[in-house]
Amino acid sequence: MELRVLQYFLAVTQEQSISGAAEFLHLSQPTLSRQLKDMEDELGKQLLIRGNRKVTLTEEGMILRKRAEEIMELVRKTEREISLSDEMIAGDIYIGAGETDGIRLLAQAAQKLQYDYPMIHFHIISGDSTTVTEQLDKGLIDFGLLFGKIDTTKYEFLNVPFKDTWGVLMRRDSPLALKQSITAEDLQDKPLILSRQAFQNQDFQTFFQCDKEKLNIVATYNLLFNGSIMVEEGMGYAICFDKIIHTSDNSNLCFKPIEPKLEATMNIVWKKYQILTKAAEKFLLKLQEIISQTK
């Protein structure tokens, strides 16, 4: 399968018509139709449902669109890296991370690095650990900020001397808001809002001392901002990290730590045997420098 044909396919998905894509690509409609049909024959699957006014994707077509977008992004990233001059330290650094106050350390390293190399640009891509590791494995990001145990057969890592504290985000008028800390017993009968990966964490299973089926989980979140809105609207109590959602005196929300204290360690990780760009190498050195100063 040629990259050129993948670009044709993506153009059709964006324009939602073969005629519109042909005009955008400066191709004749019969030429484009033939290329798409050849691709379907090569894969042995129908990718497009051709209607009178627009085309829609089959299930296989939706899978190909997702993969084609990832492939083209990786191609563009590779082209940018190779085209940079040997003498110039410049380029883009992509970092995948969940929501954590630990991003501050990465931001400190980025700011100091950009002072010396202003042509380096940083891109933070938010996502949970599953999303971050998928992007790492596909080469779409350079580094990931992950919590807990690291698969050292796949990744190199640098421990970040920063820990996030687990606790409960709740409304200030909630019954538990008067407590200084929250126990598992306090939450047994409460409507809970959890991250979608919470129970993959062994510490959580130990804390609750029960299967998640026995808890009253009313909702899950991927990004805590969405979870905080559910809390504000009275749906329940969100289990989350401290310092992510604003909980000053002017806020309707408050945060209470879990008891016994539960913390999460974090690491900056990258793929084993990965050839880092010069910009990524400089960033890693700057991180190591800052970390050594904080110890």
CSV table of C-alpha atoms in Angstrom, one decimal:
chain,number,residue,atom,x,y,z
A,1,MET,CA,0.0,0.0,0.0
A,2,GLU,CA,1.5,3.3,-1.1
A,3,LEU,CA,1.5,6.5,1.1
A,4,ARG,CA,0.2,8.4,-1.8
A,5,VAL,CA,-3.0,6.2,-1.9
A,6,LEU,CA,-3.4,6.6,1.9
A,7,GLN,CA,-3.4,10.4,1.4
A,8,TYR,CA,-6.0,10.0,-1.3
A,9,PHE,CA,-8.2,7.9,1.0
A,10,LEU,CA,-7.9,10.5,3.8
A,11,ALA,CA,-8.8,13.2,1.4
A,12,VAL,CA,-12.0,11.3,0.6
A,13,THR,CA,-12.9,10.8,4.3
A,14,GLN,CA,-12.4,14.6,4.9
A,15,GLU,CA,-14.4,15.7,1.8
A,16,GLN,CA,-16.9,12.9,2.2
A,17,SER,CA,-17.1,12.7,-1.5
A,18,ILE,CA,-14.9,11.3,-4.3
A,19,SER,CA,-15.7,14.3,-6.6
A,20,GLY,CA,-14.8,16.8,-3.8
A,21,ALA,CA,-11.6,14.9,-3.0
A,22,ALA,CA,-10.6,14.6,-6.7
A,23,GLU,CA,-11.0,18.4,-7.0
A,24,PHE,CA,-8.9,19.0,-3.8
A,25,LEU,CA,-6.2,16.6,-5.1
A,26,HIS,CA,-6.2,17.9,-8.6
A,27,LEU,CA,-7.0,14.5,-10.0
A,28,SER,CA,-9.7,13.3,-12.3
A,29,GLN,CA,-12.6,11.5,-10.6
A,30,PRO,CA,-12.2,8.3,-12.6
A,31,THR,CA,-8.5,8.2,-11.6
A,32,LEU,CA,-9.2,8.6,-7.9
A,33,SER,CA,-12.1,6.1,-8.0
A,34,ARG,CA,-9.7,3.5,-9.7
A,35,GLN,CA,-7.0,4.1,-7.0
A,36,LEU,CA,-9.5,3.6,-4.2
A,37,LYS,CA,-11.0,0.4,-5.8
A,38,ASP,CA,-7.5,-1.0,-6.3
A,39,MET,CA,-6.8,-0.4,-2.6
A,40,GLU,CA,-10.0,-2.2,-1.6
A,41,ASP,CA,-9.1,-5.1,-3.9
A,42,GLU,CA,-5.6,-5.2,-2.3
A,43,LEU,CA,-7.0,-5.4,1.2
A,44,GLY,CA,-9.9,-7.6,0.3
A,45,LYS,CA,-12.3,-5.3,2.1
A,46,GLN,CA,-14.9,-2.7,1.2
A,47,LEU,CA,-13.8,0.6,2.8
A,48,LEU,CA,-16.3,3.1,1.4
A,49,ILE,CA,-20.0,3.0,0.9
A,50,ARG,CA,-20.6,5.2,-2.2
A,51,GLY,CA,-23.9,7.1,-2.0
A,52,ASN,CA,-25.5,9.6,-4.4
A,53,ARG,CA,-24.1,12.7,-2.6
A,54,LYS,CA,-21.5,11.5,-0.2
A,55,VAL,CA,-19.5,8.5,0.8
A,56,THR,CA,-19.4,6.9,4.3
A,57,LEU,CA,-16.9,4.5,5.8
A,58,THR,CA,-17.4,0.9,6.6
A,59,GLU,CA,-16.1,-0.5,9.9
A,60,GLU,CA,-12.9,-1.5,8.1
A,61,GLY,CA,-12.8,2.0,6.5
A,62,MET,CA,-12.9,3.6,10.0
A,63,ILE,CA,-10.1,1.4,11.2
A,64,LEU,CA,-8.0,2.3,8.1
A,65,ARG,CA,-8.7,6.0,8.6
A,66,LYS,CA,-7.4,5.9,12.2
A,67,ARG,CA,-4.3,4.0,11.2
A,68,ALA,CA,-3.7,6.2,8.1
A,69,GLU,CA,-3.8,9.4,10.2
A,70,GLU,CA,-1.2,7.9,12.6
A,71,ILE,CA,1.0,6.8,9.7
A,72,MET,CA,0.9,10.2,8.0
A,73,GLU,CA,1.6,12.0,11.3
A,74,LEU,CA,4.6,9.7,11.9
A,75,VAL,CA,5.8,10.4,8.3
A,76,ARG,CA,5.6,14.2,8.9
A,77,LYS,CA,7.4,13.9,12.2
A,78,THR,CA,10.2,11.9,10.6
A,79,GLU,CA,10.5,14.3,7.7
A,80,ARG,CA,10.8,17.2,10.2
A,81,GLU,CA,13.5,15.4,12.2
A,82,ILE,CA,15.6,14.5,9.2
A,83,SER,CA,15.4,17.9,7.5
A,84,LEU,CA,16.9,19.7,10.4
A,85,SER,CA,20.5,20.9,10.0
A,86,ASP,CA,23.2,19.0,11.9
A,87,GLU,CA,24.4,22.3,13.4
A,88,MET,CA,21.0,23.4,14.6
A,89,ILE,CA,19.3,22.2,17.8
A,90,ALA,CA,15.7,22.6,16.9
A,91,GLY,CA,12.5,20.6,16.4
A,92,ASP,CA,9.4,19.4,18.1
A,93,ILE,CA,9.3,17.3,21.3
A,94,TYR,CA,6.1,15.4,22.0
A,95,ILE,CA,5.2,14.3,25.5
A,96,GLY,CA,2.2,12.2,26.6
A,97,ALA,CA,1.0,12.7,30.1
A,98,GLY,CA,-2.0,12.3,32.4
A,99,GLU,CA,-3.3,15.2,34.5
A,100,THR,CA,-0.8,15.8,37.3
A,101,ASP,CA,0.9,18.7,39.0
A,102,GLY,CA,4.1,16.9,38.2
A,103,ILE,CA,3.9,18.5,34.7
A,104,ARG,CA,5.5,21.5,36.5
A,105,LEU,CA,8.9,19.8,36.5
A,106,LEU,CA,8.7,19.1,32.8
A,107,ALA,CA,7.6,22.7,32.2
A,108,GLN,CA,10.6,23.9,34.2
A,109,ALA,CA,13.0,21.8,32.0
A,110,ALA,CA,11.2,23.0,28.8
A,111,GLN,CA,11.5,26.7,29.8
A,112,LYS,CA,15.2,26.4,30.6
A,113,LEU,CA,15.9,24.5,27.4
A,114,GLN,CA,14.0,27.0,25.3
A,115,TYR,CA,16.1,29.8,26.8
A,116,ASP,CA,19.2,28.2,25.2
A,117,TYR,CA,17.5,26.7,22.1
A,118,PRO,CA,14.5,28.9,21.2
A,119,MET,CA,13.8,26.8,18.1
A,120,ILE,CA,12.7,23.8,20.2
A,121,HIS,CA,8.9,23.5,20.6
A,122,PHE,CA,7.0,21.4,23.1
A,123,HIS,CA,3.7,19.6,22.7
A,124,ILE,CA,1.9,18.1,25.6
A,125,ILE,CA,-0.7,15.5,24.7
A,126,SER,CA,-3.1,14.6,27.5
A,127,GLY,CA,-4.2,11.0,28.0
A,128,ASP,CA,-4.3,8.1,30.5
A,129,SER,CA,-1.6,5.5,30.7
A,130,THR,CA,-3.1,3.3,28.0
A,131,THR,CA,-3.2,6.2,25.5
A,132,VAL,CA,0.3,7.3,26.4
A,133,THR,CA,1.9,3.9,26.0
A,134,GLU,CA,0.1,3.3,22.7
A,135,GLN,CA,1.4,6.5,21.4
A,136,LEU,CA,4.9,5.7,22.7
A,137,ASP,CA,4.8,2.3,21.0
A,138,LYS,CA,3.8,3.8,17.7
A,139,GLY,CA,6.5,6.4,17.8
A,140,LEU,CA,4.0,9.3,17.8
A,141,ILE,CA,5.4,10.8,21.0
A,142,ASP,CA,9.0,11.0,22.3
A,143,PHE,CA,8.4,10.7,26.0
A,144,GLY,CA,5.6,9.7,28.3
A,145,LEU,CA,4.9,10.6,31.9
A,146,LEU,CA,3.6,7.5,33.6
A,147,PHE,CA,2.6,6.5,37.1
A,148,GLY,CA,3.6,3.3,39.0
A,149,LYS,CA,5.6,0.4,37.8
A,150,ILE,CA,7.3,0.6,34.4
A,151,ASP,CA,7.8,-2.3,31.9
A,152,THR,CA,11.6,-2.2,31.8
A,153,THR,CA,11.7,-4.7,28.9
A,154,LYS,CA,10.1,-2.0,26.7
A,155,TYR,CA,11.1,1.3,28.1
A,156,GLU,CA,13.9,3.3,29.6
A,157,PHE,CA,12.9,5.6,32.4
A,158,LEU,CA,13.9,8.5,34.6
A,159,ASN,CA,12.3,8.7,38.1
A,160,VAL,CA,10.7,12.0,38.8
A,161,PRO,CA,11.1,13.1,42.4
A,162,PHE,CA,7.5,14.1,42.7
A,163,LYS,CA,4.6,12.3,44.1
A,164,ASP,CA,0.9,12.9,43.6
A,165,THR,CA,-1.5,12.5,46.6
A,166,TRP,CA,-4.7,10.5,46.0
A,167,GLY,CA,-7.9,11.9,47.6
A,168,VAL,CA,-11.5,12.7,47.0
A,169,LEU,CA,-12.9,15.7,45.2
A,170,MET,CA,-16.3,16.7,46.6
A,171,ARG,CA,-18.8,19.6,46.9
A,172,ARG,CA,-18.3,21.8,50.0
A,173,ASP,CA,-21.8,21.0,51.1
A,174,SER,CA,-21.2,17.3,51.0
A,175,PRO,CA,-21.4,15.3,54.3
A,176,LEU,CA,-17.8,14.2,54.0
A,177,ALA,CA,-16.5,17.8,53.5
A,178,LEU,CA,-16.2,18.3,57.3
A,179,LYS,CA,-13.7,15.5,57.6
A,180,GLN,CA,-9.9,16.1,57.5
A,181,SER,CA,-9.3,12.8,55.6
A,182,ILE,CA,-11.4,10.1,53.9
A,183,THR,CA,-11.3,6.3,54.6
A,184,ALA,CA,-12.6,3.5,52.5
A,185,GLU,CA,-15.4,3.0,55.0
A,186,ASP,CA,-16.5,6.6,54.4
A,187,LEU,CA,-17.0,5.8,50.7
A,188,GLN,CA,-18.7,2.4,50.8
A,189,ASP,CA,-22.2,3.7,50.3
A,190,LYS,CA,-21.3,6.9,48.4
A,191,PRO,CA,-21.7,7.4,44.6
A,192,LEU,CA,-18.2,7.4,43.2
A,193,ILE,CA,-16.7,8.9,40.1
A,194,LEU,CA,-13.4,7.1,39.2
A,195,SER,CA,-10.9,7.3,36.4
A,196,ARG,CA,-11.4,4.6,33.9
A,197,GLN,CA,-8.1,2.9,35.0
A,198,ALA,CA,-8.4,3.3,38.8
A,199,PHE,CA,-8.8,-0.4,39.6
A,200,GLN,CA,-5.7,-1.4,37.5
A,201,ASN,CA,-3.8,0.2,40.4
A,202,GLN,CA,-3.1,-2.4,43.0
A,203,ASP,CA,-3.0,0.3,45.7
A,204,PHE,CA,-6.6,1.1,45.0
A,205,GLN,CA,-7.7,-2.5,45.4
A,206,THR,CA,-5.8,-2.7,48.7
A,207,PHE,CA,-7.4,0.6,49.9
A,208,PHE,CA,-11.0,-0.4,49.1
A,209,GLN,CA,-10.4,-4.0,50.2
A,210,CYS,CA,-13.2,-5.2,47.8
A,211,ASP,CA,-14.0,-5.7,44.1
A,212,LYS,CA,-15.1,-2.7,42.2
A,213,GLU,CA,-18.5,-4.4,41.6
A,214,LYS,CA,-19.3,-3.9,45.3
A,215,LEU,CA,-18.8,-0.2,45.0
A,216,ASN,CA,-21.4,2.3,43.9
A,217,ILE,CA,-19.5,3.6,40.8
A,218,VAL,CA,-21.9,6.0,39.0
A,219,ALA,CA,-19.5,7.4,36.4
A,220,THR,CA,-15.9,7.3,35.1
A,221,TYR,CA,-13.7,10.0,33.6
A,222,ASN,CA,-10.7,10.2,31.4
A,223,LEU,CA,-9.9,13.8,32.1
A,224,LEU,CA,-10.5,15.1,35.6
A,225,PHE,CA,-12.0,18.4,34.4
A,226,ASN,CA,-15.0,16.5,33.1
A,227,GLY,CA,-15.1,14.5,36.4
A,228,SER,CA,-15.1,17.8,38.4
A,229,ILE,CA,-18.2,19.0,36.5
A,230,MET,CA,-20.0,15.8,37.4
A,231,VAL,CA,-19.0,16.4,41.1
A,232,GLU,CA,-20.3,20.0,40.9
A,233,GLU,CA,-23.6,18.8,39.5
A,234,GLY,CA,-24.0,16.5,42.5
A,235,MET,CA,-23.4,13.2,40.8
A,236,GLY,CA,-21.0,12.0,43.4
A,237,TYR,CA,-17.4,11.9,44.8
A,238,ALA,CA,-14.4,11.8,42.4
A,239,ILE,CA,-11.3,9.9,43.4
A,240,CYS,CA,-8.4,11.8,41.9
A,241,PHE,CA,-5.0,13.5,42.5
A,242,ASP,CA,-4.6,16.7,44.5
A,243,LYS,CA,-3.7,20.1,42.9
A,244,ILE,CA,-5.3,19.5,39.5
A,245,ILE,CA,-8.7,21.1,40.1
A,246,HIS,CA,-8.9,24.6,41.6
A,247,THR,CA,-10.3,24.3,45.2
A,248,SER,CA,-9.6,27.6,46.8
A,249,ASP,CA,-12.1,29.3,49.1
A,250,ASN,CA,-14.0,30.7,46.1
A,251,SER,CA,-14.6,27.2,44.7
A,252,ASN,CA,-17.7,25.1,45.3
A,253,LEU,CA,-15.4,22.1,45.5
A,254,CYS,CA,-12.9,20.8,48.1
A,255,PHE,CA,-10.3,18.1,48.2
A,256,LYS,CA,-9.7,15.7,51.1
A,257,PRO,CA,-6.8,13.2,51.1
A,258,ILE,CA,-7.3,9.5,51.5
A,259,GLU,CA,-6.4,7.8,54.8
A,260,PRO,CA,-4.1,5.9,55.0
A,261,LYS,CA,-2.1,8.2,52.8
A,262,LEU,CA,-1.9,7.0,49.2
A,263,GLU,CA,0.7,8.5,46.8
A,264,ALA,CA,1.6,7.8,43.2
A,265,THR,CA,5.2,7.9,42.0
A,266,MET,CA,5.9,9.0,38.4
A,267,ASN,CA,8.5,8.4,35.7
A,268,ILE,CA,9.4,10.0,32.4
A,269,VAL,CA,9.7,7.1,30.0
A,270,TRP,CA,10.8,6.5,26.4
A,271,LYS,CA,11.2,3.4,24.2
A,272,LYS,CA,14.2,1.2,24.5
A,273,TYR,CA,16.7,1.5,21.7
A,274,GLN,CA,14.9,4.6,20.5
A,275,ILE,CA,17.2,7.0,18.6
A,276,LEU,CA,16.3,10.4,20.2
A,277,THR,CA,16.5,13.6,18.2
A,278,LYS,CA,19.1,16.2,19.3
A,279,ALA,CA,16.3,18.2,20.8
A,280,ALA,CA,15.0,15.3,22.7
A,281,GLU,CA,18.5,14.4,24.0
A,282,LYS,CA,19.0,18.0,25.2
A,283,PHE,CA,15.6,17.9,27.0
A,284,LEU,CA,16.5,14.6,28.7
A,285,LEU,CA,19.8,16.1,29.9
A,286,LYS,CA,18.0,19.2,31.2
A,287,LEU,CA,15.5,17.0,33.1
A,288,GLN,CA,18.4,15.0,34.7
A,289,GLU,CA,20.0,18.3,35.7
A,290,ILE,CA,16.9,19.6,37.4
A,291,ILE,CA,16.1,16.3,39.1
A,292,SER,CA,19.7,16.1,40.5
A,293,GLN,CA,19.3,19.6,41.9
A,294,THR,CA,16.0,18.7,43.7
A,295,LYS,CA,17.4,15.6,45.4
